[in-house]
Short mmCIF file of C-alpha atoms and ligand atoms in Angstrom, two decimals:
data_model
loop_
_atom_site.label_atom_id
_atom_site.label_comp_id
_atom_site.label_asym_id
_atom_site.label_seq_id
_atom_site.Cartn_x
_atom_site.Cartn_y
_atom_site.Cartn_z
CA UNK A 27 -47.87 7.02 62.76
CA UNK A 28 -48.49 5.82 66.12
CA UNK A 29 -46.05 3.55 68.50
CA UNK A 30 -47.50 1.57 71.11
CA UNK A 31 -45.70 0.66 74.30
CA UNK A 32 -46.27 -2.30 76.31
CA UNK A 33 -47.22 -1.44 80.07
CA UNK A 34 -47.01 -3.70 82.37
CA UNK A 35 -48.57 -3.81 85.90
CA UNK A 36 -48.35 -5.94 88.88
CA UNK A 37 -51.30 -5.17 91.41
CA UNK A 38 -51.90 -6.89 95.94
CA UNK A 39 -54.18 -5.82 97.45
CA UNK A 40 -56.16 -8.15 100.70
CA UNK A 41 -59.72 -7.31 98.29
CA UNK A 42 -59.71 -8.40 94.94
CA UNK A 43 -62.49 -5.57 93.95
CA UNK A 44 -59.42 -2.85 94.44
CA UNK A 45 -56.72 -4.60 92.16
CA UNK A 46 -59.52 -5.53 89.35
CA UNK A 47 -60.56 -1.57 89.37
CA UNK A 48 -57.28 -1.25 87.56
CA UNK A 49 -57.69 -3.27 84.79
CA UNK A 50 -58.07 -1.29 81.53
CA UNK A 51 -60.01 -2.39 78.17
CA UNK A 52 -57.35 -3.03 76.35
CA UNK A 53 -55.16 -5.07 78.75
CA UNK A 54 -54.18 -8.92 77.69
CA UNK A 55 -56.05 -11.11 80.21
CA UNK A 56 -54.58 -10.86 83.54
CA UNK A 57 -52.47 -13.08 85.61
CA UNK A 58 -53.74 -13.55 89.39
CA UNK A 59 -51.61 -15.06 91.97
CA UNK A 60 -51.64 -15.72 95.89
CA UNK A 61 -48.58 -14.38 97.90
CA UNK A 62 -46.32 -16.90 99.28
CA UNK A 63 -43.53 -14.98 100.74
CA UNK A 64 -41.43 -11.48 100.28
CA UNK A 65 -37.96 -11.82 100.90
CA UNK A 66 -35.69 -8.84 101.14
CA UNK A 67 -32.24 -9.30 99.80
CA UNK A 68 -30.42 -5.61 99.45
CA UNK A 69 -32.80 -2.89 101.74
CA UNK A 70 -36.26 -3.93 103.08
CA UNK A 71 -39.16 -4.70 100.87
CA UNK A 72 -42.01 -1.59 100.42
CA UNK A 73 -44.58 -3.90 102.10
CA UNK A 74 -44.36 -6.22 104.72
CA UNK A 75 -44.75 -9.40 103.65
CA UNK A 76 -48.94 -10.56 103.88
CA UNK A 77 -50.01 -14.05 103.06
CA UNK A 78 -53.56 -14.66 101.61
CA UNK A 79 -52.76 -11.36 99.52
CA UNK A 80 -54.26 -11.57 95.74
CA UNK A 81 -52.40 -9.88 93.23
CA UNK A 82 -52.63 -9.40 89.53
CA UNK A 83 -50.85 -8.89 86.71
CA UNK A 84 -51.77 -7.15 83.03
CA UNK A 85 -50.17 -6.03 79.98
CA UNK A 86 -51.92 -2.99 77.98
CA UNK A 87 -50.63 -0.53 75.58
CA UNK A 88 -52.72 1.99 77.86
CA UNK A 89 -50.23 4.44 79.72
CA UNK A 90 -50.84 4.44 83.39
CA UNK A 91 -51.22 8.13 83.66
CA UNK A 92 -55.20 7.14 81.97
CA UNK A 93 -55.65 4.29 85.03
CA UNK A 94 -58.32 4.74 87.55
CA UNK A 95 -57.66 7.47 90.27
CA UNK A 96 -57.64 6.40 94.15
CA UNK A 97 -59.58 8.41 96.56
CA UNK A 98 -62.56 7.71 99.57
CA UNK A 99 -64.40 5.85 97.46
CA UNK A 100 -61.70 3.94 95.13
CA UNK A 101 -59.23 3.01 97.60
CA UNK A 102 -55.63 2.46 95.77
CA UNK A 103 -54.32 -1.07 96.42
CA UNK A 104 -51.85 -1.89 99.20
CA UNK A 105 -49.06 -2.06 96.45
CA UNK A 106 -48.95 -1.18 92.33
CA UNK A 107 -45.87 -1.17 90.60
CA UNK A 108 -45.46 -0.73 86.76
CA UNK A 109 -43.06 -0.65 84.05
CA UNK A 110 -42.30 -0.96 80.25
CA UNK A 111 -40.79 -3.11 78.52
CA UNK A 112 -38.24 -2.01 76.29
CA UNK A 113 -36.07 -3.13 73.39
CA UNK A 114 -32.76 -4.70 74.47
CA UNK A 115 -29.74 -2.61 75.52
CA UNK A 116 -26.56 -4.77 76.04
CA UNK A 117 -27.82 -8.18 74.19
CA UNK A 118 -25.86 -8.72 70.81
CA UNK A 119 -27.53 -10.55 67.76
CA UNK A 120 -25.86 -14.57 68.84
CA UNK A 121 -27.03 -14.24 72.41
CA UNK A 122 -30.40 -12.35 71.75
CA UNK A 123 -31.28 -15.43 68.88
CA UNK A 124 -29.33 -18.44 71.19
CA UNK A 125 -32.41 -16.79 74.37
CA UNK A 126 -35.13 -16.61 72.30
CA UNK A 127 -34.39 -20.51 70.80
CA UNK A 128 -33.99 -22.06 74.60
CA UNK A 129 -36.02 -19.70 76.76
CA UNK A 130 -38.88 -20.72 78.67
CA UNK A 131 -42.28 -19.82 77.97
CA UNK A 132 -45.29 -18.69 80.69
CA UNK A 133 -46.53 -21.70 82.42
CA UNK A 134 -50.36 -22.05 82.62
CA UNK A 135 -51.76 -21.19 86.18
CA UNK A 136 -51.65 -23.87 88.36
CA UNK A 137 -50.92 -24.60 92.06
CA UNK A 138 -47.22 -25.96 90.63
CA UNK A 139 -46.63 -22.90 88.75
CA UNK A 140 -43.94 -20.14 90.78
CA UNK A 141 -43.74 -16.32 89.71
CA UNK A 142 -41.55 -14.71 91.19
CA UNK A 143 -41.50 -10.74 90.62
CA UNK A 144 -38.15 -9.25 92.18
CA UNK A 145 -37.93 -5.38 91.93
CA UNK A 146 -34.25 -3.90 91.42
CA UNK A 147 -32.66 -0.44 92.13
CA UNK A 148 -29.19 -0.20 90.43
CA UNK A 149 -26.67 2.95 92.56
CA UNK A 150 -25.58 6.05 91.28
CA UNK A 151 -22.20 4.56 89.87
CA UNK A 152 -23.80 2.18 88.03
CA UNK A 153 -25.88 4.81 85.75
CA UNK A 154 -22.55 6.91 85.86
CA UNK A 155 -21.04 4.13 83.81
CA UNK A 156 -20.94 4.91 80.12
CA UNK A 157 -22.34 2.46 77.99
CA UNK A 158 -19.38 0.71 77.01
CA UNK A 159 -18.22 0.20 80.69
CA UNK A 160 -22.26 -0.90 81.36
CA UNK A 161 -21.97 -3.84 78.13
CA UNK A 162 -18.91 -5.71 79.70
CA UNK A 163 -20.38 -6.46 83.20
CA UNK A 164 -22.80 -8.56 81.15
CA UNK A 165 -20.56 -10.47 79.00
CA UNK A 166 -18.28 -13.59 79.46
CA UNK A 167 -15.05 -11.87 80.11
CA UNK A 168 -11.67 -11.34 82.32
CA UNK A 169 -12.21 -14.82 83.79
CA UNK A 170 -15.56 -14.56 85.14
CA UNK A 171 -18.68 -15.45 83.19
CA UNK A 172 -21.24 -12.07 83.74
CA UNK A 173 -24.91 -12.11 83.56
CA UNK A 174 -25.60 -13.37 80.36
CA UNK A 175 -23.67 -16.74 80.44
CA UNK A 176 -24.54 -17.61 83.87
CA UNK A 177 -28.68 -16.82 82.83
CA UNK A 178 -28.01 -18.73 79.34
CA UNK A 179 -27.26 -21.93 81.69
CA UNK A 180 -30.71 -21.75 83.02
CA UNK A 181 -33.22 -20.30 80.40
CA UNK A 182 -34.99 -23.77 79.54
CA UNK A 183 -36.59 -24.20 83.14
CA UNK A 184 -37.67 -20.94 84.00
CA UNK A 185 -39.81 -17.85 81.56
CA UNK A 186 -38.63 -14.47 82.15
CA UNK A 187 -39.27 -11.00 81.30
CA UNK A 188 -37.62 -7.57 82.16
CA UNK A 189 -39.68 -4.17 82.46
CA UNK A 190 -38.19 -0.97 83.11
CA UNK A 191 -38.85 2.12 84.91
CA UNK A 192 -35.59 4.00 85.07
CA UNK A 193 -35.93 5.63 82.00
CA UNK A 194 -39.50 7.14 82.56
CA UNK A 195 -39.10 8.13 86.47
CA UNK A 196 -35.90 8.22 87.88
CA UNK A 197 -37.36 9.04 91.25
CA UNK A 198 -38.68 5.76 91.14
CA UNK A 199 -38.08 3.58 94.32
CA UNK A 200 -36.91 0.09 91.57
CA UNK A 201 -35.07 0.75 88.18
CA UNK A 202 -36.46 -2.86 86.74
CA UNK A 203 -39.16 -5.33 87.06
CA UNK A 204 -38.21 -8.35 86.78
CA UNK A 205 -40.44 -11.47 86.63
CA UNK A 206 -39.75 -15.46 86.71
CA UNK A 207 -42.01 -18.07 86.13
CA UNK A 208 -40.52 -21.86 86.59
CA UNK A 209 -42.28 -24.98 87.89
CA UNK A 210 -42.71 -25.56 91.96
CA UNK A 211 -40.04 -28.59 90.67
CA UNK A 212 -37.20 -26.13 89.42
CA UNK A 213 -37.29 -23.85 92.22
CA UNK A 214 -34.07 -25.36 93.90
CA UNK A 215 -32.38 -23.93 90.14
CA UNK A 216 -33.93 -21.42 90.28
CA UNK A 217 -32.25 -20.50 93.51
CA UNK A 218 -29.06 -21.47 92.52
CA UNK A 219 -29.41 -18.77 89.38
CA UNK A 220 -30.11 -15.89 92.06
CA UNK A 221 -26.69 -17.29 94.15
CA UNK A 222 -24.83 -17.58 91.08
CA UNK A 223 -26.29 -13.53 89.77
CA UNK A 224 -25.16 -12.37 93.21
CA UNK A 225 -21.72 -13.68 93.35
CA UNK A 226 -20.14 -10.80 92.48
CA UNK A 227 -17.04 -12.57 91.77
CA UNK A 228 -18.76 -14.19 88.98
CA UNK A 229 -21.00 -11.42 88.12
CA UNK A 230 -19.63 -7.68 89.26
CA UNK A 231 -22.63 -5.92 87.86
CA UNK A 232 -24.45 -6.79 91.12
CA UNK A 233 -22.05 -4.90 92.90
CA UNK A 234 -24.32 -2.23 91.67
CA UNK A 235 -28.04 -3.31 92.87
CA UNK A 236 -28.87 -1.30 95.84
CA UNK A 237 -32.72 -2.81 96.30
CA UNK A 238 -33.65 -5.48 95.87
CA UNK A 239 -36.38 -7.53 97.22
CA UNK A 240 -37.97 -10.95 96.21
CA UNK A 241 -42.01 -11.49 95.90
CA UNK A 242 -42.61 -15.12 95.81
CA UNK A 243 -46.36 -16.32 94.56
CA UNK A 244 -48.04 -19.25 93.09
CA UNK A 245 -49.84 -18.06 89.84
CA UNK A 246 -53.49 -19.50 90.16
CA UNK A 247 -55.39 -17.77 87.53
C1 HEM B 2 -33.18 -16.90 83.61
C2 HEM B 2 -31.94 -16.56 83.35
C3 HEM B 2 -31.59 -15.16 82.93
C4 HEM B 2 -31.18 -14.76 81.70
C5 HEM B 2 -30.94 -15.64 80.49
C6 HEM B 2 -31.01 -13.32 81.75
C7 HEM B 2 -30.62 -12.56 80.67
C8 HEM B 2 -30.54 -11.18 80.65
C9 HEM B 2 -30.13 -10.40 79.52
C10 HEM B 2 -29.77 -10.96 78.16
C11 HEM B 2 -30.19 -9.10 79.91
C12 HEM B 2 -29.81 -7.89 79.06
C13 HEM B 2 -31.01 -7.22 78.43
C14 HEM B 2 -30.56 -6.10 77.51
O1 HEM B 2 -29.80 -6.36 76.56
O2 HEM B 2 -31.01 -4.95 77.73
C15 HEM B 2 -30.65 -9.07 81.25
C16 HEM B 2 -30.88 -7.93 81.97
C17 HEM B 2 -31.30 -7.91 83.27
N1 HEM B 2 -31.53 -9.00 84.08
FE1 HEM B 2 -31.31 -10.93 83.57
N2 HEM B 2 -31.28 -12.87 83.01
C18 HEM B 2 -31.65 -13.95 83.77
C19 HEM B 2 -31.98 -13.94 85.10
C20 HEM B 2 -32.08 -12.80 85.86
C21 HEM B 2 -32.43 -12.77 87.27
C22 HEM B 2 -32.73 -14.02 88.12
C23 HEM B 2 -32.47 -11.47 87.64
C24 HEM B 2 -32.79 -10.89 89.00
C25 HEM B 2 -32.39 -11.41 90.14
C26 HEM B 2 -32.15 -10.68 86.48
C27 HEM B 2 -32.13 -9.31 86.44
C28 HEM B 2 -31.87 -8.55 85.33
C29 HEM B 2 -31.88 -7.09 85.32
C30 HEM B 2 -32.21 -6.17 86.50
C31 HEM B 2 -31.53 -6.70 84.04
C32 HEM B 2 -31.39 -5.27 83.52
C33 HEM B 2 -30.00 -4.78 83.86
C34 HEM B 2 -29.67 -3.43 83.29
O3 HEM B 2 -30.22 -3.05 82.24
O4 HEM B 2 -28.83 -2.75 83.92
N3 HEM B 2 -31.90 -11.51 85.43
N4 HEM B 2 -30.85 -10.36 81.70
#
C-alpha cells in the first residue's frame, strides 16, 4: 500500500516564470500573492523584505526531492520554503472536533484577502522537552490559558494551517510553517492573537521560538 504526504510549498521570486517552474502535475491549483511587508519578530528574516515580489503557493503529494533543479539556465527563486503537514501532536479529541466546527476556511483571492505565512524555529530546550512536558505548554493550565485556548478565541475570523519541517531536516533554518488567511477587516484581531501567543505569561511555550519572522501578502490569485 502506498501513503501519500501532503507537501506544501511557498515560492517569491521578482519573475513569475522562476516560481511557476516549480509547479508539479499533480499540485492543487496554486495560490499567488503580492508581498506587502516582512516583519522580523525573534532574529532577522532570510530575505530582506521586497515589495512588488510574486509568490506562490501549492500543495502536491510530489516530494520535493523530484522538483525542478536550479542552475544557469533555471535560476532558483529568491526564496522556497516547504513543509508537510502532519497529523496532530498535542490536540486531544474535544479541542481537535470544537477547531474543526468554528475554524475558518481559505478566503477566495481578492485584494481584501491577508495571508500571512510566519516561519518558526523552536530552541534546543524546547525539543529536549519530553512529550508530556511539550502537551502542557499548550493547554489551559496553572492560571494561564496556553496556546490552544487563546487560538480557540479567534478561529472564526481567520483560516489556518500548520506544516512542518522539523521532523524531515533538522538542519532546517524554521521548524514550522505556519500560514493565516483572515479578511483585510480582521487584521487588527489578528494582531491581537500574535500579542496574546507571545505573552509568555499567558503562553510560556513561546519562551521557546528562537525565529521567527512575519511575511505579510495580499492573496490575488
Ligand atoms: C488562529 C488561532 C490559532 C489556533 C486555534 C491554533 C491552534 C493550534 C493547535 C491546536 C496546535 C497544536 C497542533 C498539534 O496538536 O500538533 C497548534 C500548533 C502550533 N501553532 Fe497554533 N493556533 C493558532 C494560531 C497560531 C499563530 C498565530 C501562530 C504563529 C504565530 C501559531 C503557531 C503554531 C505553531 C508553531 C504550532 C506547532 C507547535 C509545536 O508543534 O511545537 N499558531 N496551534
Amino acid at each position: 500500500m502506498t501513503r501519500s504526504c501532503t507537501w506544501v510549498h511557498f515560492l517569491w521570486d521578482t519573475d513569475e516564470r522562476t516560481v511557476n517552474r516549480y509547479l508539479t502535475r499533480s499540485a492543487d491549483p496554486p495560490s499567488r500573492y503580492r508581498i506587502l511587508d516582512v516583519v522580523p519578530v525573534v532574529g532577522a528574516p532570510p530575505v530582506a523584505p521586497s515589495g512588488g515580489m510574486c509568490g506562490l503557493r501549492y500543495e502536491t503529494t510530489v516530494p520535493p526531492s523530484s522538483l525542478a533543479p536550479g542552475g544557469p539556465d533555471h535560476p532558483r527563486p529568491i526564496m522556497h520554503v516547504w513543509g508537510v503537514a502532519q497529523h496532530l501532536h498535542y490536540t486531544d479529541r474535544h479541542a481537535r472536533v470544537d477547531l474543526d466546527t468554528r475554524s475558518r476556511h481559505e478566503l477566495p483571492p481578492s485584494e481584501q484577502t491577508i495571508a500571512v505565512l510566519i516561519p518558526i524555529r523552536k530552541s534546543a530546550a524546547w525539543w529536549g522537552l519530553s512529550q508530556d512536558e511539550r502537551q502542557e505548554f499548550f493547554l489551559n493550565k496553572a492560571g494561564r490559558e496556553g496556546h490552544i485556548a487563546i487560538g480557540s478565541r479567534y478561529v472564526e475570523g481567520i483560516s489556518r494551517r500548520l506544516y512542518h519541517r522539523r521532523y524531515l531536516d533538522q538542519a532546517a533554518p524554521y521548524d514550522f510553517l505556519t500560514y493565516f488567511e483572515f479578511d483585510r477587516l480582521d487584521e487588527p484581531r489578528f494582531r491581537m492573537l500574535l500579542s496574546e501567543l507571545r505573552d509568555v505569561r499567558n503562553n510560556p511555550e513561546w519562551v521557546y521560538v528562537e525565529h521567527e519572522y512575519e511575511i505579510w501578502m495580499t492573496k490575488v490569485g
